[in-house]
């Protein structure tokens, strides 16, 4: 990633804008440099779209819950003025109908309907299934390593199929659709997808989800898609067709992409910090501590789109003009020394009990799937290092290829040696 060389026309602070690289990359060095100049920074989004990013922990916490900050696309000035093309790689984040683009009473209505199906009881009831899936995947990882000269891609054989399989089972999605759903969702969330391909991927994904809804409406089952179709509010309200498709898109994409990155990043962190792994295996820290510290130290989402001030808004001394698309800088906030101390860039599982992070959001849009993500990640990590206590990376950390795009934060593959 690099910085633009021209002034940002919409930035009254005069700071040089940060040009986000659509191809992605490790965000942490740039985050530290940017944070040294302030908690809020002007950015240039793909297509030369002007935006802002909130990077500091305290500033982001304030911004995420501010009453004059909205999620609805009607508040996005450039979109409302017709300056955002259909193939813009971030357009889906702004326009998909559902909870992530709703505000106020409409957001509460949608979240209530979804929550009525996505309950804590349903998540906890998944624990035996998560454990069973994990055990089977560990056998598969061992088999892949045996066939690959002792090396297997942990992301492909373990970190991906666990959350993808569980979320699809939760929503009653036929396993035959899983690979295609992941492929399409990867194209949708990547910020370097070519415009025509982005449009085609969005259309195919919407059509696939619509076919799943049609099948469930005709033959309901004991799954969340059927429950969402049937869900009614107290006033008889229900999800509209577009809202239902948008909700499935959100739940399936966020329900596996984020946890995929979380598990991958946690394994990388533990392999690089064997002393921290020892703290857990010796009972001086917990797997839950590992998950929380990974969320803080190497957030699975780096820059999440979008929120828009509904009036000119000053955040941490920087003016964000009304209608500006703003990114939530979760990876930067997690290593903000102002919030986490001078050693914020150090991975330390013992700080997890007191350190607070924002990687699952804050305020009314806090991640609805957080309990499931935590269940899957803690189960996956404990089972993995219990089965393979000597598991380690098969290539140097610097040799790993980073995730495509600046939304997700992880690596594309994670070659490991499960056993020495």
Short mmCIF file of C-alpha atoms in Angstrom, two decimals:
data_model
loop_
_atom_site.label_atom_id
_atom_site.label_comp_id
_atom_site.label_asym_id
_atom_site.label_seq_id
_atom_site.Cartn_x
_atom_site.Cartn_y
_atom_site.Cartn_z
CA UNK A 1 0.00 0.00 0.00
CA UNK A 2 1.15 3.55 -0.55
CA UNK A 3 0.14 7.13 -0.14
CA UNK A 4 -1.30 9.41 -2.79
CA UNK A 5 0.84 12.38 -3.81
CA UNK A 6 -1.94 14.89 -4.33
CA UNK A 7 -4.08 16.68 -1.76
CA UNK A 8 -7.40 15.06 -0.91
CA UNK A 9 -10.04 17.53 -2.18
CA UNK A 10 -12.55 16.65 0.54
CA UNK A 11 -10.10 16.67 3.45
CA UNK A 12 -10.13 19.96 5.38
CA UNK A 13 -7.25 18.85 7.63
CA UNK A 14 -4.69 18.98 4.83
CA UNK A 15 -3.33 15.49 5.58
CA UNK A 16 -2.03 13.59 2.59
CA UNK A 17 -4.56 10.89 1.75
CA UNK A 18 -3.73 7.23 2.11
CA UNK A 19 -4.23 5.36 -1.15
CA UNK A 20 -5.62 1.94 -0.27
CA UNK A 21 -4.15 -0.80 -2.43
CA UNK A 22 -6.96 -2.94 -3.90
CA UNK A 23 -4.57 -5.93 -3.94
CA UNK A 24 -4.22 -5.81 -0.16
CA UNK A 25 -1.12 -6.57 1.88
CA UNK A 26 -0.07 -6.62 5.52
CA UNK A 27 -1.64 -3.51 7.08
CA UNK A 28 0.27 -3.17 10.34
CA UNK A 29 3.31 -1.08 9.37
CA UNK A 30 1.18 1.41 7.45
CA UNK A 31 -1.37 1.50 10.27
CA UNK A 32 1.32 2.46 12.79
CA UNK A 33 2.63 5.20 10.52
CA UNK A 34 -0.84 6.58 9.90
CA UNK A 35 -1.83 6.45 13.57
CA UNK A 36 1.24 8.49 14.46
CA UNK A 37 -0.40 11.33 12.53
CA UNK A 38 -3.87 11.03 14.03
CA UNK A 39 -6.79 8.72 14.64
CA UNK A 40 -8.68 9.73 11.47
CA UNK A 41 -7.14 9.78 8.01
CA UNK A 42 -8.40 10.65 4.51
CA UNK A 43 -8.19 7.74 2.09
CA UNK A 44 -8.50 7.15 -1.63
CA UNK A 45 -10.70 4.14 -2.35
CA UNK A 46 -10.63 2.13 -5.60
CA UNK A 47 -11.84 4.17 -8.55
CA UNK A 48 -10.47 7.39 -7.04
CA UNK A 49 -13.42 7.60 -4.64
CA UNK A 50 -12.70 9.90 -1.69
CA UNK A 51 -13.26 8.52 1.79
CA UNK A 52 -12.01 8.52 5.35
CA UNK A 53 -10.82 5.84 7.78
CA UNK A 54 -11.08 5.89 11.56
CA UNK A 55 -8.05 4.06 12.97
CA UNK A 56 -7.68 4.96 16.64
CA UNK A 57 -9.40 2.70 19.19
CA UNK A 58 -11.19 5.43 21.18
CA UNK A 59 -12.12 7.42 18.09
CA UNK A 60 -13.47 4.30 16.38
CA UNK A 61 -15.47 3.29 19.44
CA UNK A 62 -17.06 6.74 19.51
CA UNK A 63 -17.69 6.75 15.77
CA UNK A 64 -19.30 3.29 15.65
CA UNK A 65 -21.95 4.28 18.19
CA UNK A 66 -22.41 7.95 17.23
CA UNK A 67 -26.08 8.90 16.71
CA UNK A 68 -25.17 11.02 13.66
CA UNK A 69 -23.47 8.16 11.81
CA UNK A 70 -25.57 6.01 9.46
CA UNK A 71 -25.22 2.79 7.48
CA UNK A 72 -27.91 3.40 4.86
CA UNK A 73 -26.65 3.89 1.29
CA UNK A 74 -28.90 6.94 0.82
CA UNK A 75 -26.42 8.82 3.00
CA UNK A 76 -23.49 8.01 0.65
CA UNK A 77 -23.20 11.25 -1.33
CA UNK A 78 -21.18 9.93 -4.27
CA UNK A 79 -23.56 6.97 -4.68
CA UNK A 80 -26.64 9.19 -4.49
CA UNK A 81 -25.14 11.45 -7.15
CA UNK A 82 -24.55 8.51 -9.51
CA UNK A 83 -20.76 8.60 -9.30
CA UNK A 84 -20.35 4.97 -8.18
CA UNK A 85 -20.47 2.45 -11.08
CA UNK A 86 -22.15 -0.96 -10.83
CA UNK A 87 -18.82 -2.78 -11.00
CA UNK A 88 -17.21 -0.82 -8.17
CA UNK A 89 -15.63 -3.52 -5.95
CA UNK A 90 -17.08 -2.10 -2.71
CA UNK A 91 -20.58 -1.42 -4.01
CA UNK A 92 -22.11 -4.56 -2.46
CA UNK A 93 -21.00 -3.44 1.01
CA UNK A 94 -22.93 -0.21 0.49
CA UNK A 95 -26.07 -1.45 -1.22
CA UNK A 96 -26.93 -5.00 -0.09
CA UNK A 97 -30.36 -4.90 1.61
CA UNK A 98 -30.39 -6.04 5.21
CA UNK A 99 -29.06 -5.30 8.66
CA UNK A 100 -25.68 -3.96 7.55
CA UNK A 101 -27.25 -1.13 5.54
CA UNK A 102 -30.21 -0.32 7.80
CA UNK A 103 -30.54 2.33 10.48
CA UNK A 104 -32.70 3.13 13.47
CA UNK A 105 -36.09 1.46 13.70
CA UNK A 106 -35.56 -0.40 10.42
CA UNK A 107 -32.31 -1.89 11.71
CA UNK A 108 -33.95 -2.89 14.98
CA UNK A 109 -36.79 -4.55 13.05
CA UNK A 110 -34.42 -6.59 10.91
CA UNK A 111 -32.11 -7.51 13.78
CA UNK A 112 -35.04 -8.62 15.91
CA UNK A 113 -36.33 -10.86 13.14
CA UNK A 114 -32.90 -12.39 12.57
CA UNK A 115 -32.19 -12.71 16.28
CA UNK A 116 -35.40 -14.65 16.76
CA UNK A 117 -33.88 -17.35 14.57
CA UNK A 118 -30.20 -16.88 15.44
CA UNK A 119 -30.48 -17.45 19.18
CA UNK A 120 -27.84 -18.27 21.80
CA UNK A 121 -29.61 -21.59 22.36
CA UNK A 122 -29.19 -22.53 18.70
CA UNK A 123 -25.50 -21.60 18.79
CA UNK A 124 -24.78 -23.60 21.95
CA UNK A 125 -26.68 -26.54 20.51
CA UNK A 126 -24.12 -26.56 17.70
CA UNK A 127 -21.21 -27.33 20.05
CA UNK A 128 -21.33 -31.15 19.63
CA UNK A 129 -21.59 -30.72 15.86
CA UNK A 130 -18.66 -28.25 15.79
CA UNK A 131 -16.57 -30.73 17.79
CA UNK A 132 -17.50 -33.61 15.49
CA UNK A 133 -16.73 -31.62 12.33
CA UNK A 134 -13.42 -30.53 13.83
CA UNK A 135 -12.40 -34.10 14.61
CA UNK A 136 -13.12 -35.19 11.05
CA UNK A 137 -11.20 -32.26 9.61
CA UNK A 138 -8.16 -33.10 11.73
CA UNK A 139 -8.14 -36.55 10.14
CA UNK A 140 -8.36 -34.86 6.75
CA UNK A 141 -5.51 -32.50 7.59
CA UNK A 142 -3.33 -35.45 8.60
CA UNK A 143 -4.23 -37.23 5.38
CA UNK A 144 -3.44 -34.17 3.26
CA UNK A 145 -0.06 -33.83 4.99
CA UNK A 146 0.73 -37.49 4.44
CA UNK A 147 -0.01 -37.07 0.74
CA UNK A 148 1.97 -33.83 0.55
CA UNK A 149 5.37 -34.81 1.93
CA UNK A 150 4.29 -33.86 5.44
CA UNK A 151 2.89 -30.44 4.44
CA UNK A 152 -0.77 -29.38 4.17
CA UNK A 153 -2.55 -26.07 3.66
CA UNK A 154 -4.25 -25.51 7.02
CA UNK A 155 -6.46 -22.78 5.59
CA UNK A 156 -7.87 -25.03 2.88
CA UNK A 157 -8.15 -28.26 4.85
CA UNK A 158 -9.14 -26.94 8.29
CA UNK A 159 -9.74 -23.22 8.81
CA UNK A 160 -12.13 -22.93 5.85
CA UNK A 161 -14.29 -26.08 5.93
CA UNK A 162 -15.12 -25.76 9.63
CA UNK A 163 -16.92 -22.38 9.61
CA UNK A 164 -18.20 -22.83 6.05
CA UNK A 165 -19.64 -26.25 6.83
CA UNK A 166 -21.18 -25.13 10.10
CA UNK A 167 -22.78 -21.95 8.75
CA UNK A 168 -24.17 -23.79 5.73
CA UNK A 169 -25.55 -26.53 7.97
CA UNK A 170 -27.05 -23.88 10.24
CA UNK A 171 -28.83 -22.32 7.27
CA UNK A 172 -29.75 -25.61 5.67
CA UNK A 173 -27.58 -25.08 2.59
CA UNK A 174 -26.86 -28.22 0.58
CA UNK A 175 -23.15 -29.17 0.86
CA UNK A 176 -23.03 -29.25 -2.93
CA UNK A 177 -23.30 -25.44 -2.92
CA UNK A 178 -20.52 -24.78 -0.42
CA UNK A 179 -17.51 -24.53 -2.70
CA UNK A 180 -19.35 -22.21 -5.09
CA UNK A 181 -20.61 -20.03 -2.24
CA UNK A 182 -17.07 -19.60 -0.93
CA UNK A 183 -15.68 -18.83 -4.38
CA UNK A 184 -18.35 -16.22 -5.08
CA UNK A 185 -18.15 -14.66 -1.63
CA UNK A 186 -14.35 -14.36 -2.00
CA UNK A 187 -14.87 -12.41 -5.22
CA UNK A 188 -17.48 -10.19 -3.60
CA UNK A 189 -15.34 -9.22 -0.59
CA UNK A 190 -12.07 -8.83 -2.54
CA UNK A 191 -11.27 -5.24 -3.46
CA UNK A 192 -9.23 -6.13 -6.54
CA UNK A 193 -11.98 -7.94 -8.45
CA UNK A 194 -12.30 -6.62 -12.02
CA UNK A 195 -15.62 -4.69 -12.46
CA UNK A 196 -17.31 -7.03 -14.95
CA UNK A 197 -16.33 -10.04 -12.86
CA UNK A 198 -17.61 -8.35 -9.70
CA UNK A 199 -21.01 -7.71 -11.30
CA UNK A 200 -21.23 -11.31 -12.54
CA UNK A 201 -20.22 -12.70 -9.14
CA UNK A 202 -22.83 -10.63 -7.32
CA UNK A 203 -25.54 -11.68 -9.76
CA UNK A 204 -24.65 -15.37 -9.53
CA UNK A 205 -24.44 -15.23 -5.73
CA UNK A 206 -27.86 -13.54 -5.48
CA UNK A 207 -29.35 -16.11 -7.87
CA UNK A 208 -27.87 -19.01 -5.91
CA UNK A 209 -29.20 -17.66 -2.61
CA UNK A 210 -32.61 -17.04 -4.20
CA UNK A 211 -32.73 -20.67 -5.34
CA UNK A 212 -31.94 -21.80 -1.79
CA UNK A 213 -34.76 -19.61 -0.42
CA UNK A 214 -37.20 -20.95 -3.00
CA UNK A 215 -36.33 -24.53 -2.10
CA UNK A 216 -36.71 -23.86 1.63
CA UNK A 217 -40.03 -22.07 1.16
CA UNK A 218 -41.35 -25.14 -0.63
CA UNK A 219 -39.85 -27.63 1.80
CA UNK A 220 -39.04 -26.02 5.18
CA UNK A 221 -36.62 -27.71 7.55
CA UNK A 222 -35.12 -27.22 11.00
CA UNK A 223 -32.68 -24.57 9.83
CA UNK A 224 -32.25 -20.79 10.00
CA UNK A 225 -33.27 -20.13 6.41
CA UNK A 226 -36.63 -21.76 7.04
CA UNK A 227 -36.91 -19.94 10.37
CA UNK A 228 -36.18 -16.58 8.72
CA UNK A 229 -38.79 -17.23 6.04
CA UNK A 230 -41.33 -17.96 8.78
CA UNK A 231 -40.18 -15.32 11.28
CA UNK A 232 -42.72 -12.67 12.22
CA UNK A 233 -42.39 -9.68 14.44
CA UNK A 234 -45.04 -8.81 17.01
CA UNK A 235 -46.79 -6.66 14.39
CA UNK A 236 -46.81 -9.45 11.82
CA UNK A 237 -43.77 -8.05 10.02
CA UNK A 238 -41.39 -10.31 8.16
CA UNK A 239 -38.27 -10.04 6.03
CA UNK A 240 -38.95 -8.94 2.45
CA UNK A 241 -37.49 -10.99 -0.39
CA UNK A 242 -34.49 -8.68 -0.96
CA UNK A 243 -33.93 -8.38 2.80
CA UNK A 244 -33.92 -12.16 3.16
CA UNK A 245 -31.39 -12.57 0.33
CA UNK A 246 -29.26 -9.78 1.80
CA UNK A 247 -29.42 -11.35 5.26
CA UNK A 248 -28.35 -14.75 3.93
CA UNK A 249 -25.52 -13.12 2.01
CA UNK A 250 -24.33 -11.33 5.14
CA UNK A 251 -24.65 -14.36 7.42
CA UNK A 252 -23.00 -16.85 5.07
CA UNK A 253 -20.15 -14.57 3.97
CA UNK A 254 -19.43 -13.05 7.39
CA UNK A 255 -20.21 -16.37 9.05
CA UNK A 256 -17.28 -18.11 7.41
CA UNK A 257 -14.86 -15.55 5.91
CA UNK A 258 -14.23 -13.80 9.23
CA UNK A 259 -13.83 -17.01 11.24
CA UNK A 260 -11.62 -18.47 8.50
CA UNK A 261 -9.27 -15.51 8.91
CA UNK A 262 -9.50 -15.64 12.70
CA UNK A 263 -8.44 -19.30 12.90
CA UNK A 264 -5.71 -18.80 10.30
CA UNK A 265 -4.31 -15.74 12.07
CA UNK A 266 -4.40 -17.44 15.47
CA UNK A 267 -2.44 -20.45 14.21
CA UNK A 268 0.13 -18.15 12.60
CA UNK A 269 0.45 -16.20 15.82
CA UNK A 270 0.90 -19.28 17.99
CA UNK A 271 3.45 -20.82 15.65
CA UNK A 272 5.46 -17.59 15.74
CA UNK A 273 5.12 -17.24 19.53
CA UNK A 274 5.71 -20.69 21.00
CA UNK A 275 6.04 -19.17 24.47
CA UNK A 276 2.42 -18.00 24.23
CA UNK A 277 1.31 -21.43 23.04
CA UNK A 278 3.08 -22.93 26.06
CA UNK A 279 1.13 -20.66 28.40
CA UNK A 280 -2.08 -22.19 27.09
CA UNK A 281 -0.97 -25.81 26.99
CA UNK A 282 0.37 -25.45 30.54
CA UNK A 283 -2.95 -24.05 31.76
CA UNK A 284 -1.74 -20.51 32.48
CA UNK A 285 -4.00 -19.04 29.79
CA UNK A 286 -7.05 -20.29 27.90
CA UNK A 287 -7.94 -20.86 24.28
CA UNK A 288 -10.52 -18.10 24.71
CA UNK A 289 -7.61 -15.80 25.63
CA UNK A 290 -5.89 -16.77 22.38
CA UNK A 291 -8.99 -15.92 20.37
CA UNK A 292 -9.46 -12.52 22.02
CA UNK A 293 -5.79 -11.58 21.67
CA UNK A 294 -5.80 -12.64 18.02
CA UNK A 295 -8.89 -10.52 17.40
CA UNK A 296 -7.04 -7.55 18.89
CA UNK A 297 -3.55 -8.16 17.54
CA UNK A 298 -4.35 -9.37 14.03
CA UNK A 299 -8.01 -8.61 13.38
CA UNK A 300 -9.59 -10.84 10.69
CA UNK A 301 -11.05 -7.67 9.15
CA UNK A 302 -8.77 -4.74 8.45
CA UNK A 303 -10.91 -1.96 6.94
CA UNK A 304 -14.67 -2.55 7.00
CA UNK A 305 -16.99 -0.50 4.73
CA UNK A 306 -19.07 1.72 5.28
CA UNK A 307 -20.57 4.30 7.59
CA UNK A 308 -21.58 7.85 6.68
CA UNK A 309 -21.90 10.97 8.85
CA UNK A 310 -25.36 12.45 8.43
CA UNK A 311 -23.88 15.88 9.15
CA UNK A 312 -20.39 17.31 9.12
CA UNK A 313 -18.83 15.51 12.08
CA UNK A 314 -15.61 16.12 13.97
CA UNK A 315 -13.95 12.97 15.30
CA UNK A 316 -10.77 13.28 17.36
CA UNK A 317 -10.21 16.77 15.98
CA UNK A 318 -10.69 15.83 12.32
CA UNK A 319 -13.72 16.93 10.30
CA UNK A 320 -15.46 14.18 8.35
CA UNK A 321 -17.83 15.82 5.84
CA UNK A 322 -21.44 14.67 5.64
CA UNK A 323 -21.97 11.76 3.24
CA UNK A 324 -18.33 10.63 3.22
CA UNK A 325 -17.85 6.84 3.05
CA UNK A 326 -15.91 5.90 6.17
CA UNK A 327 -13.98 2.70 6.80
CA UNK A 328 -13.72 1.18 10.29
CA UNK A 329 -10.00 0.48 10.78
CA UNK A 330 -10.21 -2.58 13.03
CA UNK A 331 -6.64 -3.81 12.48
CA UNK A 332 -5.25 -0.38 13.32
CA UNK A 333 -7.44 0.07 16.41
CA UNK A 334 -6.25 -3.28 17.74
CA UNK A 335 -2.65 -2.07 17.88
CA UNK A 336 -3.33 1.50 18.95
CA UNK A 337 -0.73 2.22 21.65
CA UNK A 338 -2.99 4.87 23.13
CA UNK A 339 -5.51 2.20 24.06
CA UNK A 340 -3.35 -0.91 24.48
CA UNK A 341 -0.07 0.47 25.77
CA UNK A 342 3.41 0.86 24.28
CA UNK A 343 3.65 -2.90 23.62
CA UNK A 344 0.42 -3.04 21.61
CA UNK A 345 2.23 -4.71 18.72
CA UNK A 346 3.26 -7.64 20.94
CA UNK A 347 1.15 -10.82 20.89
CA UNK A 348 0.44 -11.57 24.56
CA UNK A 349 -2.40 -13.93 25.49
CA UNK A 350 -2.21 -12.91 29.16
CA UNK A 351 -3.52 -9.42 28.37
CA UNK A 352 -6.75 -10.79 26.84
CA UNK A 353 -8.61 -10.79 30.17
CA UNK A 354 -8.31 -7.00 30.49
CA UNK A 355 -7.76 -5.74 26.94
CA UNK A 356 -10.83 -4.65 25.00
CA UNK A 357 -10.95 -4.74 21.23
CA UNK A 358 -13.41 -3.63 18.56
CA UNK A 359 -12.80 -6.36 16.00
CA UNK A 360 -16.36 -7.68 16.25
CA UNK A 361 -17.80 -4.18 16.10
CA UNK A 362 -19.41 -1.93 18.67
CA UNK A 363 -22.81 -0.37 19.20
CA UNK A 364 -26.06 -1.36 17.48
CA UNK A 365 -24.25 -3.18 14.64
CA UNK A 366 -22.15 -5.39 16.92
CA UNK A 367 -21.58 -8.76 15.22
CA UNK A 368 -24.61 -10.98 15.69
CA UNK A 369 -22.51 -14.08 14.96
CA UNK A 370 -19.83 -13.34 17.58
CA UNK A 371 -20.78 -16.27 19.87
CA UNK A 372 -20.58 -18.72 16.97
CA UNK A 373 -17.22 -17.35 15.80
CA UNK A 374 -15.80 -17.68 19.31
CA UNK A 375 -17.17 -21.21 19.69
CA UNK A 376 -15.69 -22.35 16.38
CA UNK A 377 -12.31 -20.70 16.90
CA UNK A 378 -11.73 -21.93 20.46
CA UNK A 379 -12.83 -25.46 19.51
CA UNK A 380 -10.66 -25.48 16.40
CA UNK A 381 -7.51 -24.25 18.14
CA UNK A 382 -7.76 -26.53 21.16
CA UNK A 383 -8.41 -29.60 19.02
CA UNK A 384 -5.64 -28.72 16.54
CA UNK A 385 -2.84 -28.23 19.06
CA UNK A 386 -4.01 -31.14 21.20
CA UNK A 387 -3.80 -33.47 18.21
CA UNK A 388 -0.65 -31.86 16.76
CA UNK A 389 1.28 -30.16 19.60
CA UNK A 390 4.37 -29.71 17.38
CA UNK A 391 2.46 -28.21 14.44
CA UNK A 392 4.48 -25.45 12.80
CA UNK A 393 4.64 -23.38 9.64
CA UNK A 394 6.24 -25.09 6.65
CA UNK A 395 7.48 -21.80 5.18
CA UNK A 396 8.82 -18.60 6.77
CA UNK A 397 6.14 -16.08 7.76
CA UNK A 398 7.49 -13.57 5.24
CA UNK A 399 6.99 -16.11 2.46
CA UNK A 400 3.21 -16.23 2.92
CA UNK A 401 1.03 -14.50 0.32
CA UNK A 402 -1.37 -11.98 1.78
CA UNK A 403 -5.15 -11.97 1.40
CA UNK A 404 -6.53 -10.25 -1.71
CA UNK A 405 -7.96 -6.87 -0.78
CA UNK A 406 -7.91 -4.53 2.19
CA UNK A 407 -11.16 -5.67 3.83
CA UNK A 408 -10.10 -9.12 4.98
CA UNK A 409 -6.81 -9.47 6.83
CA UNK A 410 -5.01 -12.80 6.56
CA UNK A 411 -2.95 -14.93 4.16
CA UNK A 412 -4.16 -16.87 1.14
CA UNK A 413 -2.61 -20.18 2.17
CA UNK A 414 -1.04 -21.48 5.37
CA UNK A 415 1.30 -24.43 4.67
CA UNK A 416 1.96 -26.30 7.92
CA UNK A 417 3.68 -29.46 9.09
CA UNK A 418 1.23 -31.06 11.52
CA UNK A 419 3.90 -33.39 12.92
CA UNK A 420 7.68 -33.44 12.92
#
